[in-house]
JSON list of C-alpha atoms in Angstrom, two decimals:
[
{"chain": "A", "resi": 1, "resn": "GLY", "atom": "CA", "xyz": [94.62, 115.41, 103.85]},
{"chain": "A", "resi": 2, "resn": "GLN", "atom": "CA", "xyz": [91.18, 116.02, 105.23]},
{"chain": "A", "resi": 3, "resn": "SER", "atom": "CA", "xyz": [91.07, 116.70, 108.96]},
{"chain": "A", "resi": 4, "resn": "LEU", "atom": "CA", "xyz": [88.96, 115.19, 111.68]},
{"chain": "A", "resi": 5, "resn": "GLU", "atom": "CA", "xyz": [89.06, 116.77, 115.11]},
{"chain": "A", "resi": 6, "resn": "GLN", "atom": "CA", "xyz": [88.67, 114.98, 118.42]},
{"chain": "A", "resi": 7, "resn": "PRO", "atom": "CA", "xyz": [89.43, 115.95, 122.02]},
{"chain": "A", "resi": 8, "resn": "SER", "atom": "CA", "xyz": [92.84, 114.67, 123.04]},
{"chain": "A", "resi": 9, "resn": "GLU", "atom": "CA", "xyz": [91.94, 113.29, 126.48]},
{"chain": "A", "resi": 10, "resn": "VAL", "atom": "CA", "xyz": [88.96, 112.37, 128.59]},
{"chain": "A", "resi": 11, "resn": "THR", "atom": "CA", "xyz": [88.97, 111.06, 132.17]},
{"chain": "A", "resi": 12, "resn": "ALA", "atom": "CA", "xyz": [86.00, 109.50, 133.91]},
{"chain": "A", "resi": 13, "resn": "VAL", "atom": "CA", "xyz": [85.16, 107.10, 136.73]},
{"chain": "A", "resi": 14, "resn": "GLU", "atom": "CA", "xyz": [83.91, 103.56, 136.45]},
{"chain": "A", "resi": 15, "resn": "GLY", "atom": "CA", "xyz": [80.23, 103.38, 135.66]},
{"chain": "A", "resi": 16, "resn": "ALA", "atom": "CA", "xyz": [80.13, 106.84, 134.11]},
{"chain": "A", "resi": 17, "resn": "ILE", "atom": "CA", "xyz": [79.20, 107.83, 130.55]},
{"chain": "A", "resi": 18, "resn": "VAL", "atom": "CA", "xyz": [81.68, 109.43, 128.16]},
{"chain": "A", "resi": 19, "resn": "GLN", "atom": "CA", "xyz": [80.97, 111.08, 124.82]},
{"chain": "A", "resi": 20, "resn": "ILE", "atom": "CA", "xyz": [83.80, 111.56, 122.32]},
{"chain": "A", "resi": 21, "resn": "ASN", "atom": "CA", "xyz": [83.02, 114.03, 119.57]},
{"chain": "A", "resi": 22, "resn": "CYS", "atom": "CA", "xyz": [84.48, 113.97, 116.09]},
{"chain": "A", "resi": 23, "resn": "THR", "atom": "CA", "xyz": [84.05, 117.01, 113.86]},
{"chain": "A", "resi": 24, "resn": "TYR", "atom": "CA", "xyz": [85.03, 117.34, 110.22]},
{"chain": "A", "resi": 25, "resn": "GLN", "atom": "CA", "xyz": [85.15, 119.95, 107.49]},
{"chain": "A", "resi": 26, "resn": "THR", "atom": "CA", "xyz": [83.62, 118.18, 104.50]},
{"chain": "A", "resi": 27, "resn": "SER", "atom": "CA", "xyz": [80.32, 116.58, 103.67]},
{"chain": "A", "resi": 28, "resn": "GLY", "atom": "CA", "xyz": [81.35, 114.16, 100.98]},
{"chain": "A", "resi": 29, "resn": "PHE", "atom": "CA", "xyz": [82.21, 110.89, 102.68]},
{"chain": "A", "resi": 30, "resn": "TYR", "atom": "CA", "xyz": [80.86, 107.37, 102.79]},
{"chain": "A", "resi": 31, "resn": "GLY", "atom": "CA", "xyz": [80.50, 106.91, 106.52]},
{"chain": "A", "resi": 32, "resn": "LEU", "atom": "CA", "xyz": [82.08, 107.49, 109.92]},
{"chain": "A", "resi": 33, "resn": "SER", "atom": "CA", "xyz": [83.94, 104.67, 111.66]},
{"chain": "A", "resi": 34, "resn": "TRP", "atom": "CA", "xyz": [85.30, 104.32, 115.18]},
{"chain": "A", "resi": 35, "resn": "TYR", "atom": "CA", "xyz": [88.28, 102.29, 116.31]},
{"chain": "A", "resi": 36, "resn": "GLN", "atom": "CA", "xyz": [89.64, 101.39, 119.73]},
{"chain": "A", "resi": 37, "resn": "GLN", "atom": "CA", "xyz": [93.31, 100.97, 120.49]},
{"chain": "A", "resi": 38, "resn": "HIS", "atom": "CA", "xyz": [94.69, 99.73, 123.78]},
{"chain": "A", "resi": 39, "resn": "ASP", "atom": "CA", "xyz": [98.17, 100.77, 124.75]},
{"chain": "A", "resi": 40, "resn": "GLY", "atom": "CA", "xyz": [100.68, 98.68, 122.82]},
{"chain": "A", "resi": 41, "resn": "GLY", "atom": "CA", "xyz": [98.03, 97.09, 120.64]},
{"chain": "A", "resi": 42, "resn": "ALA", "atom": "CA", "xyz": [96.57, 97.46, 117.18]},
{"chain": "A", "resi": 43, "resn": "PRO", "atom": "CA", "xyz": [93.42, 99.46, 116.43]},
{"chain": "A", "resi": 44, "resn": "THR", "atom": "CA", "xyz": [90.25, 97.39, 116.32]},
{"chain": "A", "resi": 45, "resn": "PHE", "atom": "CA", "xyz": [86.96, 98.30, 114.67]},
{"chain": "A", "resi": 46, "resn": "LEU", "atom": "CA", "xyz": [84.11, 99.38, 116.96]},
{"chain": "A", "resi": 47, "resn": "SER", "atom": "CA", "xyz": [81.29, 100.82, 114.86]},
{"chain": "A", "resi": 48, "resn": "TYR", "atom": "CA", "xyz": [80.24, 102.43, 111.61]},
{"chain": "A", "resi": 49, "resn": "ASN", "atom": "CA", "xyz": [77.59, 105.02, 110.74]},
{"chain": "A", "resi": 50, "resn": "ALA", "atom": "CA", "xyz": [76.62, 105.15, 107.08]},
{"chain": "A", "resi": 51, "resn": "LEU", "atom": "CA", "xyz": [73.49, 107.19, 107.73]},
{"chain": "A", "resi": 52, "resn": "ASP", "atom": "CA", "xyz": [72.56, 109.89, 110.19]},
{"chain": "A", "resi": 53, "resn": "GLY", "atom": "CA", "xyz": [71.39, 108.61, 113.52]},
{"chain": "A", "resi": 54, "resn": "LEU", "atom": "CA", "xyz": [72.40, 106.34, 116.34]},
{"chain": "A", "resi": 55, "resn": "GLU", "atom": "CA", "xyz": [73.99, 102.90, 116.05]},
{"chain": "A", "resi": 56, "resn": "GLU", "atom": "CA", "xyz": [74.09, 100.85, 119.26]},
{"chain": "A", "resi": 57, "resn": "THR", "atom": "CA", "xyz": [76.45, 97.98, 119.97]},
{"chain": "A", "resi": 58, "resn": "GLY", "atom": "CA", "xyz": [76.20, 96.90, 123.58]},
{"chain": "A", "resi": 59, "resn": "ARG", "atom": "CA", "xyz": [77.64, 99.56, 125.88]},
{"chain": "A", "resi": 60, "resn": "PHE", "atom": "CA", "xyz": [78.95, 101.56, 122.95]},
{"chain": "A", "resi": 61, "resn": "SER", "atom": "CA", "xyz": [76.87, 103.73, 120.64]},
{"chain": "A", "resi": 62, "resn": "SER", "atom": "CA", "xyz": [77.87, 105.92, 117.74]},
{"chain": "A", "resi": 63, "resn": "PHE", "atom": "CA", "xyz": [76.02, 108.85, 116.23]},
{"chain": "A", "resi": 64, "resn": "LEU", "atom": "CA", "xyz": [76.34, 110.77, 112.99]},
{"chain": "A", "resi": 65, "resn": "SER", "atom": "CA", "xyz": [74.83, 114.07, 111.87]},
{"chain": "A", "resi": 66, "resn": "ARG", "atom": "CA", "xyz": [75.96, 115.05, 108.40]},
{"chain": "A", "resi": 67, "resn": "SER", "atom": "CA", "xyz": [74.03, 118.32, 108.53]},
{"chain": "A", "resi": 68, "resn": "ASP", "atom": "CA", "xyz": [75.96, 119.33, 111.67]},
{"chain": "A", "resi": 69, "resn": "SER", "atom": "CA", "xyz": [79.27, 117.89, 110.40]},
{"chain": "A", "resi": 70, "resn": "TYR", "atom": "CA", "xyz": [79.93, 115.82, 113.46]},
{"chain": "A", "resi": 71, "resn": "GLY", "atom": "CA", "xyz": [79.62, 112.45, 115.04]},
{"chain": "A", "resi": 72, "resn": "TYR", "atom": "CA", "xyz": [80.26, 110.99, 118.45]},
{"chain": "A", "resi": 73, "resn": "LEU", "atom": "CA", "xyz": [81.05, 107.77, 120.23]},
{"chain": "A", "resi": 74, "resn": "LEU", "atom": "CA", "xyz": [79.21, 107.17, 123.48]},
{"chain": "A", "resi": 75, "resn": "LEU", "atom": "CA", "xyz": [80.73, 104.84, 126.04]},
{"chain": "A", "resi": 76, "resn": "GLN", "atom": "CA", "xyz": [78.29, 103.80, 128.75]},
{"chain": "A", "resi": 77, "resn": "GLU", "atom": "CA", "xyz": [78.78, 101.99, 132.05]},
{"chain": "A", "resi": 78, "resn": "LEU", "atom": "CA", "xyz": [82.48, 102.61, 131.79]},
{"chain": "A", "resi": 79, "resn": "GLN", "atom": "CA", "xyz": [84.79, 99.81, 132.85]},
{"chain": "A", "resi": 80, "resn": "MET", "atom": "CA", "xyz": [88.51, 99.86, 133.56]},
{"chain": "A", "resi": 81, "resn": "LYS", "atom": "CA", "xyz": [89.11, 97.87, 130.37]},
{"chain": "A", "resi": 82, "resn": "ASP", "atom": "CA", "xyz": [87.66, 100.77, 128.36]},
{"chain": "A", "resi": 83, "resn": "SER", "atom": "CA", "xyz": [90.81, 102.76, 129.08]},
{"chain": "A", "resi": 84, "resn": "ALA", "atom": "CA", "xyz": [92.21, 103.13, 125.58]},
{"chain": "A", "resi": 85, "resn": "SER", "atom": "CA", "xyz": [92.52, 105.51, 122.65]},
{"chain": "A", "resi": 86, "resn": "TYR", "atom": "CA", "xyz": [89.57, 105.99, 120.35]},
{"chain": "A", "resi": 87, "resn": "PHE", "atom": "CA", "xyz": [89.82, 107.16, 116.75]},
{"chain": "A", "resi": 88, "resn": "CYS", "atom": "CA", "xyz": [87.21, 108.33, 114.29]},
{"chain": "A", "resi": 89, "resn": "ALA", "atom": "CA", "xyz": [87.84, 107.73, 110.59]},
{"chain": "A", "resi": 90, "resn": "VAL", "atom": "CA", "xyz": [86.26, 108.51, 107.23]},
{"chain": "A", "resi": 91, "resn": "ARG", "atom": "CA", "xyz": [86.78, 107.67, 103.59]},
{"chain": "A", "resi": 92, "resn": "PHE", "atom": "CA", "xyz": [85.98, 110.70, 101.52]},
{"chain": "A", "resi": 93, "resn": "ARG", "atom": "CA", "xyz": [84.05, 110.41, 98.26]},
{"chain": "A", "resi": 94, "resn": "GLY", "atom": "CA", "xyz": [86.15, 110.56, 95.14]},
{"chain": "A", "resi": 95, "resn": "ASP", "atom": "CA", "xyz": [89.21, 109.53, 97.09]},
{"chain": "A", "resi": 96, "resn": "TYR", "atom": "CA", "xyz": [90.17, 106.09, 98.30]},
{"chain": "A", "resi": 97, "resn": "LYS", "atom": "CA", "xyz": [92.33, 107.45, 101.08]},
{"chain": "A", "resi": 98, "resn": "LEU", "atom": "CA", "xyz": [91.25, 106.83, 104.64]},
{"chain": "A", "resi": 99, "resn": "SER", "atom": "CA", "xyz": [91.64, 109.65, 107.17]},
{"chain": "A", "resi": 100, "resn": "PHE", "atom": "CA", "xyz": [91.80, 109.22, 110.93]},
{"chain": "A", "resi": 101, "resn": "GLY", "atom": "CA", "xyz": [91.40, 111.71, 113.71]},
{"chain": "A", "resi": 102, "resn": "ALA", "atom": "CA", "xyz": [94.33, 112.19, 116.10]},
{"chain": "A", "resi": 103, "resn": "GLY", "atom": "CA", "xyz": [92.59, 110.07, 118.72]},
{"chain": "A", "resi": 104, "resn": "THR", "atom": "CA", "xyz": [91.09, 110.55, 122.16]},
{"chain": "A", "resi": 105, "resn": "THR", "atom": "CA", "xyz": [92.72, 108.89, 125.16]},
{"chain": "A", "resi": 106, "resn": "VAL", "atom": "CA", "xyz": [90.09, 107.74, 127.63]},
{"chain": "A", "resi": 107, "resn": "THR", "atom": "CA", "xyz": [91.25, 107.05, 131.17]},
{"chain": "A", "resi": 108, "resn": "VAL", "atom": "CA", "xyz": [88.85, 105.25, 133.47]},
{"chain": "A", "resi": 109, "resn": "ARG", "atom": "CA", "xyz": [89.46, 105.63, 137.20]},
{"chain": "A", "resi": 110, "resn": "ALA", "atom": "CA", "xyz": [88.12, 103.53, 140.01]},
{"chain": "B", "resi": 1, "resn": "GLU", "atom": "CA", "xyz": [92.11, 82.40, 111.84]},
{"chain": "B", "resi": 2, "resn": "ALA", "atom": "CA", "xyz": [91.55, 85.60, 109.88]},
{"chain": "B", "resi": 3, "resn": "GLN", "atom": "CA", "xyz": [94.51, 87.86, 110.42]},
{"chain": "B", "resi": 4, "resn": "VAL", "atom": "CA", "xyz": [96.99, 90.40, 109.16]},
{"chain": "B", "resi": 5, "resn": "THR", "atom": "CA", "xyz": [100.62, 89.62, 109.91]},
{"chain": "B", "resi": 6, "resn": "GLN", "atom": "CA", "xyz": [103.61, 91.95, 109.85]},
{"chain": "B", "resi": 7, "resn": "ASN", "atom": "CA", "xyz": [107.29, 91.29, 110.12]},
{"chain": "B", "resi": 8, "resn": "PRO", "atom": "CA", "xyz": [109.46, 92.25, 111.81]},
{"chain": "B", "resi": 9, "resn": "ARG", "atom": "CA", "xyz": [107.64, 93.47, 114.91]},
{"chain": "B", "resi": 10, "resn": "TYR", "atom": "CA", "xyz": [110.61, 95.48, 116.08]},
{"chain": "B", "resi": 11, "resn": "LEU", "atom": "CA", "xyz": [113.50, 96.86, 114.07]},
{"chain": "B", "resi": 12, "resn": "ILE", "atom": "CA", "xyz": [116.40, 99.11, 114.88]},
{"chain": "B", "resi": 13, "resn": "THR", "atom": "CA", "xyz": [118.44, 100.24, 111.92]},
{"chain": "B", "resi": 14, "resn": "VAL", "atom": "CA", "xyz": [120.75, 103.00, 110.79]},
{"chain": "B", "resi": 15, "resn": "THR", "atom": "CA", "xyz": [120.22, 105.88, 108.41]},
{"chain": "B", "resi": 16, "resn": "GLY", "atom": "CA", "xyz": [120.40, 104.89, 104.75]},
{"chain": "B", "resi": 17, "resn": "LYS", "atom": "CA", "xyz": [120.16, 101.13, 105.15]},
{"chain": "B", "resi": 18, "resn": "LYS", "atom": "CA", "xyz": [117.35, 99.85, 102.96]},
{"chain": "B", "resi": 19, "resn": "LEU", "atom": "CA", "xyz": [114.67, 97.83, 104.72]},
{"chain": "B", "resi": 20, "resn": "THR", "atom": "CA", "xyz": [111.40, 96.08, 103.97]},
{"chain": "B", "resi": 21, "resn": "VAL", "atom": "CA", "xyz": [108.50, 95.46, 106.32]},
{"chain": "B", "resi": 22, "resn": "THR", "atom": "CA", "xyz": [106.29, 92.65, 105.12]},
{"chain": "B", "resi": 23, "resn": "CYS", "atom": "CA", "xyz": [102.52, 92.49, 105.44]},
{"chain": "B", "resi": 24, "resn": "SER", "atom": "CA", "xyz": [100.27, 89.58, 104.62]},
{"chain": "B", "resi": 25, "resn": "GLN", "atom": "CA", "xyz": [96.52, 88.95, 104.99]},
{"chain": "B", "resi": 26, "resn": "ASN", "atom": "CA", "xyz": [94.55, 85.75, 104.67]},
{"chain": "B", "resi": 27, "resn": "MET", "atom": "CA", "xyz": [91.07, 87.22, 104.21]},
{"chain": "B", "resi": 28, "resn": "ASN", "atom": "CA", "xyz": [91.20, 87.69, 100.43]},
{"chain": "B", "resi": 29, "resn": "HIS", "atom": "CA", "xyz": [90.80, 91.42, 100.94]},
{"chain": "B", "resi": 30, "resn": "GLU", "atom": "CA", "xyz": [91.25, 93.71, 97.97]},
{"chain": "B", "resi": 31, "resn": "TYR", "atom": "CA", "xyz": [92.14, 96.86, 99.88]},
{"chain": "B", "resi": 32, "resn": "MET", "atom": "CA", "xyz": [95.39, 97.09, 101.83]},
{"chain": "B", "resi": 33, "resn": "SER", "atom": "CA", "xyz": [97.18, 100.05, 103.31]},
{"chain": "B", "resi": 34, "resn": "TRP", "atom": "CA", "xyz": [100.06, 101.20, 105.47]},
{"chain": "B", "resi": 35, "resn": "TYR", "atom": "CA", "xyz": [99.86, 103.71, 108.30]},
{"chain": "B", "resi": 36, "resn": "ARG", "atom": "CA", "xyz": [102.32, 105.30, 110.59]},
{"chain": "B", "resi": 37, "resn": "GLN", "atom": "CA", "xyz": [101.39, 106.32, 114.10]},
{"chain": "B", "resi": 38, "resn": "ASP", "atom": "CA", "xyz": [103.17, 109.09, 115.96]},
{"chain": "B", "resi": 39, "resn": "PRO", "atom": "CA", "xyz": [102.22, 110.61, 119.33]},
{"chain": "B", "resi": 40, "resn": "GLY", "atom": "CA", "xyz": [99.56, 113.28, 118.97]},
{"chain": "B", "resi": 41, "resn": "LEU", "atom": "CA", "xyz": [99.14, 112.69, 115.24]},
{"chain": "B", "resi": 42, "resn": "GLY", "atom": "CA", "xyz": [97.00, 109.60, 115.17]},
{"chain": "B", "resi": 43, "resn": "LEU", "atom": "CA", "xyz": [97.16, 107.23, 112.22]},
{"chain": "B", "resi": 44, "resn": "ARG", "atom": "CA", "xyz": [98.35, 108.69, 108.97]},
{"chain": "B", "resi": 45, "resn": "GLN", "atom": "CA", "xyz": [98.00, 106.73, 105.76]},
{"chain": "B", "resi": 46, "resn": "ILE", "atom": "CA", "xyz": [101.23, 106.23, 103.82]},
{"chain": "B", "resi": 47, "resn": "TYR", "atom": "CA", "xyz": [100.12, 104.20, 100.79]},
{"chain": "B", "resi": 48, "resn": "TYR", "atom": "CA", "xyz": [97.14, 102.10, 99.89]},
{"chain": "B", "resi": 49, "resn": "SER", "atom": "CA", "xyz": [96.30, 99.52, 97.26]},
{"chain": "B", "resi": 50, "resn": "MET", "atom": "CA", "xyz": [92.89, 98.83, 95.78]},
{"chain": "B", "resi": 51, "resn": "ASN", "atom": "CA", "xyz": [93.99, 95.58, 94.18]},
{"chain": "B", "resi": 52, "resn": "VAL", "atom": "CA", "xyz": [96.95, 93.76, 92.64]},
{"chain": "B", "resi": 53, "resn": "GLU", "atom": "CA", "xyz": [99.22, 96.17, 90.77]},
{"chain": "B", "resi": 54, "resn": "VAL", "atom": "CA", "xyz": [97.09, 99.15, 91.86]},
{"chain": "B", "resi": 55, "resn": "THR", "atom": "CA", "xyz": [98.67, 101.42, 94.46]},
{"chain": "B", "resi": 56, "resn": "ASP", "atom": "CA", "xyz": [98.28, 105.07, 95.36]},
{"chain": "B", "resi": 57, "resn": "LYS", "atom": "CA", "xyz": [99.67, 107.63, 97.76]},
{"chain": "B", "resi": 58, "resn": "GLY", "atom": "CA", "xyz": [98.14, 108.38, 101.09]},
{"chain": "B", "resi": 59, "resn": "ASP", "atom": "CA", "xyz": [98.79, 111.51, 103.10]},
{"chain": "B", "resi": 60, "resn": "VAL", "atom": "CA", "xyz": [102.47, 110.90, 103.95]},
{"chain": "B", "resi": 61, "resn": "PRO", "atom": "CA", "xyz": [104.10, 108.89, 101.12]},
{"chain": "B", "resi": 62, "resn": "GLU", "atom": "CA", "xyz": [107.49, 110.62, 100.98]},
{"chain": "B", "resi": 63, "resn": "GLY", "atom": "CA", "xyz": [110.39, 108.27, 101.63]},
{"chain": "B", "resi": 64, "resn": "TYR", "atom": "CA", "xyz": [108.34, 105.09, 101.20]},
{"chain": "B", "resi": 65, "resn": "LYS", "atom": "CA", "xyz": [107.59, 102.64, 98.42]},
{"chain": "B", "resi": 66, "resn": "VAL", "atom": "CA", "xyz": [105.12, 99.79, 98.17]},
{"chain": "B", "resi": 67, "resn": "SER", "atom": "CA", "xyz": [104.27, 97.02, 95.77]},
{"chain": "B", "resi": 68, "resn": "ARG", "atom": "CA", "xyz": [101.27, 94.74, 95.32]},
{"chain": "B", "resi": 69, "resn": "LYS", "atom": "CA", "xyz": [102.28, 91.79, 93.19]},
{"chain": "B", "resi": 70, "resn": "GLU", "atom": "CA", "xyz": [99.99, 89.36, 94.98]},
{"chain": "B", "resi": 71, "resn": "LYS", "atom": "CA", "xyz": [96.62, 89.98, 96.59]},
{"chain": "B", "resi": 72, "resn": "ARG", "atom": "CA", "xyz": [97.70, 88.79, 100.03]},
{"chain": "B", "resi": 73, "resn": "ASN", "atom": "CA", "xyz": [101.00, 90.70, 100.33]},
{"chain": "B", "resi": 74, "resn": "PHE", "atom": "CA", "xyz": [101.73, 94.40, 100.57]},
{"chain": "B", "resi": 75, "resn": "PRO", "atom": "CA", "xyz": [105.33, 95.13, 101.61]},
{"chain": "B", "resi": 76, "resn": "LEU", "atom": "CA", "xyz": [106.50, 98.57, 102.72]},
{"chain": "B", "resi": 77, "resn": "ILE", "atom": "CA", "xyz": [109.95, 99.56, 101.51]},
{"chain": "B", "resi": 78, "resn": "LEU", "atom": "CA", "xyz": [112.18, 102.26, 102.92]},
{"chain": "B", "resi": 79, "resn": "GLU", "atom": "CA", "xyz": [114.95, 102.72, 100.37]},
{"chain": "B", "resi": 80, "resn": "SER", "atom": "CA", "xyz": [117.01, 105.10, 102.52]},
{"chain": "B", "resi": 81, "resn": "PRO", "atom": "CA", "xyz": [115.55, 105.37, 106.01]},
{"chain": "B", "resi": 82, "resn": "SER", "atom": "CA", "xyz": [116.03, 108.56, 107.99]},
{"chain": "B", "resi": 83, "resn": "PRO", "atom": "CA", "xyz": [115.50, 109.28, 111.70]},
{"chain": "B", "resi": 84, "resn": "ASN", "atom": "CA", "xyz": [112.20, 111.06, 111.00]},
{"chain": "B", "resi": 85, "resn": "GLN", "atom": "CA", "xyz": [110.82, 107.72, 109.87]},
{"chain": "B", "resi": 86, "resn": "THR", "atom": "CA", "xyz": [111.15, 106.35, 113.37]},
{"chain": "B", "resi": 87, "resn": "SER", "atom": "CA", "xyz": [107.58, 105.42, 114.14]},
{"chain": "B", "resi": 88, "resn": "LEU", "atom": "CA", "xyz": [105.04, 102.68, 114.78]},
{"chain": "B", "resi": 89, "resn": "TYR", "atom": "CA", "xyz": [103.80, 101.21, 111.50]},
{"chain": "B", "resi": 90, "resn": "PHE", "atom": "CA", "xyz": [100.56, 99.37, 110.91]},
{"chain": "B", "resi": 91, "resn": "CYS", "atom": "CA", "xyz": [99.42, 97.42, 107.92]},
{"chain": "B", "resi": 92, "resn": "ALA", "atom": "CA", "xyz": [95.67, 96.99, 107.41]},
{"chain": "B", "resi": 93, "resn": "SER", "atom": "CA", "xyz": [93.31, 95.28, 105.02]},
{"chain": "B", "resi": 94, "resn": "SER", "atom": "CA", "xyz": [89.63, 95.51, 104.24]},
{"chain": "B", "resi": 95, "resn": "SER", "atom": "CA", "xyz": [87.10, 94.29, 101.73]},
{"chain": "B", "resi": 96, "resn": "GLY", "atom": "CA", "xyz": [86.90, 97.82, 100.35]},
{"chain": "B", "resi": 97, "resn": "GLY", "atom": "CA", "xyz": [83.17, 98.27, 100.62]},
{"chain": "B", "resi": 98, "resn": "PRO", "atom": "CA", "xyz": [80.98, 99.72, 103.38]},
{"chain": "B", "resi": 99, "resn": "PRO", "atom": "CA", "xyz": [81.42, 99.50, 106.29]},
{"chain": "B", "resi": 100, "resn": "ASP", "atom": "CA", "xyz": [85.00, 99.22, 105.11]},
{"chain": "B", "resi": 101, "resn": "THR", "atom": "CA", "xyz": [86.20, 97.71, 108.36]},
{"chain": "B", "resi": 102, "resn": "GLN", "atom": "CA", "xyz": [89.97, 97.91, 108.57]},
{"chain": "B", "resi": 103, "resn": "TYR", "atom": "CA", "xyz": [91.72, 94.86, 110.03]},
{"chain": "B", "resi": 104, "resn": "PHE", "atom": "CA", "xyz": [95.07, 95.91, 111.43]},
{"chain": "B", "resi": 105, "resn": "GLY", "atom": "CA", "xyz": [98.25, 93.95, 111.83]},
{"chain": "B", "resi": 106, "resn": "PRO", "atom": "CA", "xyz": [100.07, 93.93, 115.19]},
{"chain": "B", "resi": 107, "resn": "GLY", "atom": "CA", "xyz": [102.38, 96.79, 114.26]},
{"chain": "B", "resi": 108, "resn": "THR", "atom": "CA", "xyz": [106.09, 97.24, 113.58]},
{"chain": "B", "resi": 109, "resn": "ARG", "atom": "CA", "xyz": [108.08, 99.54, 115.81]},
{"chain": "B", "resi": 110, "resn": "LEU", "atom": "CA", "xyz": [110.89, 101.02, 113.73]},
{"chain": "B", "resi": 111, "resn": "THR", "atom": "CA", "xyz": [113.81, 103.02, 115.09]},
{"chain": "B", "resi": 112, "resn": "VAL", "atom": "CA", "xyz": [116.20, 104.69, 112.66]},
{"chain": "B", "resi": 113, "resn": "LEU", "atom": "CA", "xyz": [119.43, 105.87, 114.26]}
]
């Protein structure tokens, strides 16, 4: 399937800002989604970018640049509860399959 | 409460013994899919269904079967499980249109000995 690349791990302290990049190899997709998964839990939807630009939802923001073939999730004012894995995902045009990145494990330290 | 349910949550079985993992959603979603999650590989789509009687392969369909006889149910069938199918399985549903938010079930941890 199509591949999405993310860093495998990020560590930061409480109150810091973390940016998780997601790069891809194709331009034909409907939009970029982000999901959060706590250890032992199910993935839950965080945000979606249909168009280029920034989408803000509280402490979390997501950005998409189709011309640069990448997006990112920005986690601000990090809290211990933000320790989790974060996945980017796309549905490519002409194909109803959904592809996820391998995920980025964020560890927040006191 | 809107939800996706899966059963069983945990299953240990032996090679070759047919099994079915059930998935049900109460949101009237058209799109349903199955994923497996393995360390370092993220979520990989096994099969998906756009509607009743419409199913298609995802990225890793080998060794699995699905059916969609009713809109709310989407069972995953392993006819002859093998140890390489030991994994964490998630069922998900969505309305199918943008933003195409996937609602995941709680997961089924399968071990094939």
